[in-house]
Amino acid sequence: MPQGILDRLKGMLERDKTVQMVANDPTLTAELLLLFRMILADGAVQTAELAVFKRICRDVFGLNPDAMDGVYKYLEDYAYETTNEQSVAMFAGLPVERRKMLLDNMIAIAESDDELDPDELRLLGRTADMLGFDIKGN
């Protein structure tokens, strides 16, 4: 019984730590918000898209995918007050490699369900333009 309580407490602390880490880093918040909006761009949360998002959170940002519930709630609250343009503006002064990584991660999410929706393509195109990339090949 005491071990179960300790495990729950540890899980709560991990979730709080993860939310605090995201909340204290505006660029990370903006990036996660853009990635999450890519998941929602086609109107439905697909299992494959969510799996790629969780992998990115773990591998790129060092976030525990199992402790993300509070982060999702934080992003949902933050999203009501933040446009895509405001989120992308956080990247204006960052190195080209970091901006490219954001776009690559958005593309990975969009492609994960083996179907590129027109709304996903629009979001990718607008984001690429704002990040200073020409993905149209002109």
XYZ file of C-alpha atoms in Angstrom:
138
model
C 0.000 0.000 0.000
C 2.685 2.611 0.875
C 4.488 1.835 -2.405
C 1.302 2.651 -4.373
C 1.043 6.015 -2.628
C 4.703 6.736 -3.323
C 4.281 5.798 -6.988
C 1.279 8.127 -7.329
C 3.174 10.949 -5.604
C 6.174 10.387 -7.851
C 3.907 10.483 -10.920
C 2.295 13.741 -9.746
C 5.685 15.340 -9.148
C 6.918 14.218 -12.585
C 3.825 15.700 -14.252
C 4.223 18.967 -12.326
C 7.921 19.086 -13.211
C 7.135 18.545 -16.901
C 4.449 21.258 -16.948
C 6.777 23.663 -15.123
C 9.571 22.956 -17.607
C 7.286 23.775 -20.542
C 5.676 26.797 -18.851
C 9.085 28.318 -18.061
C 10.302 28.096 -21.665
C 8.215 30.255 -24.051
C 9.998 28.901 -27.130
C 9.354 25.299 -26.090
C 5.724 26.179 -25.389
C 5.381 27.766 -28.830
C 7.017 24.774 -30.498
C 4.817 22.233 -28.736
C 1.773 24.329 -29.555
C 2.641 24.367 -33.265
C 3.284 20.620 -33.231
C -0.001 19.996 -31.457
C -1.842 22.216 -33.930
C -0.373 20.077 -36.705
C -1.999 17.050 -35.060
C -5.337 18.879 -35.069
C -4.991 20.405 -38.564
C -6.891 17.610 -40.304
C -9.695 17.748 -37.750
C -8.962 14.505 -35.917
C -6.320 13.268 -33.513
C -4.827 10.196 -35.179
C -3.012 7.574 -33.094
C 0.010 7.700 -35.431
C 0.248 11.498 -35.164
C 0.057 11.398 -31.385
C 2.731 8.685 -31.277
C 5.098 10.850 -33.358
C 4.342 13.852 -31.127
C 5.175 11.805 -28.007
C 8.396 10.526 -29.617
C 9.422 14.102 -30.461
C 8.645 15.211 -26.902
C 10.833 12.423 -25.538
C 13.703 12.418 -28.034
C 13.980 16.106 -28.921
C 12.847 17.876 -25.764
C 13.578 15.292 -23.059
C 9.963 15.297 -21.841
C 8.430 12.179 -20.365
C 5.512 11.260 -22.676
C 3.742 9.590 -19.739
C 3.768 12.865 -17.776
C 2.216 15.052 -20.478
C -1.399 15.325 -19.258
C -0.717 18.635 -17.518
C 1.214 19.887 -20.549
C -1.766 19.134 -22.817
C -4.016 21.129 -20.487
C -1.478 23.972 -20.367
C -1.203 24.020 -24.179
C -4.989 23.971 -24.515
C -5.280 27.014 -22.218
C -2.356 28.773 -23.897
C -3.710 28.061 -27.383
C -6.790 30.188 -26.801
C -4.576 33.223 -26.329
C -1.940 32.521 -28.983
C -2.105 32.483 -32.770
C 0.136 30.423 -35.028
C 1.804 33.663 -36.113
C 2.642 34.554 -32.506
C 4.015 31.065 -31.909
C 6.163 31.169 -35.056
C 7.436 34.654 -34.118
C 9.234 33.044 -31.171
C 11.565 31.416 -33.721
C 12.498 34.536 -35.716
C 15.850 35.016 -34.017
C 16.759 31.372 -33.607
C 19.370 29.611 -35.732
C 18.213 28.140 -39.031
C 18.862 24.591 -37.715
C 16.340 25.073 -34.891
C 13.738 26.505 -37.282
C 14.348 23.622 -39.689
C 13.948 21.118 -36.859
C 10.518 22.595 -36.048
C 9.408 22.306 -39.658
C 10.843 18.769 -39.956
C 8.926 17.726 -36.824
C 5.709 19.242 -38.164
C 6.216 17.353 -41.432
C 6.842 14.100 -39.526
C 3.531 14.517 -37.703
C 1.657 15.399 -40.908
C 3.063 12.383 -42.761
C 2.635 9.913 -39.889
C -0.886 8.880 -40.876
C 0.156 8.372 -44.536
C -2.246 11.070 -45.685
C -1.517 14.772 -46.229
C -4.688 16.734 -45.684
C -5.058 20.120 -47.467
C -5.331 21.858 -44.070
C -2.073 20.224 -42.970
C -0.410 21.417 -46.171
C -1.716 24.952 -45.595
C -0.397 25.017 -42.025
C 2.974 23.683 -43.195
C 3.165 26.252 -45.996
C 2.262 29.205 -43.756
C 4.667 28.077 -41.055
C 7.498 27.520 -43.553
C 6.959 31.000 -44.996
C 7.021 32.585 -41.540
C 10.169 30.636 -40.655
C 11.876 31.871 -43.824
C 11.747 28.669 -45.866
C 10.436 28.293 -49.410
C 8.917 24.822 -49.603
C 7.028 25.539 -52.826
C 10.193 25.237 -54.870
C 9.786 28.609 -56.583
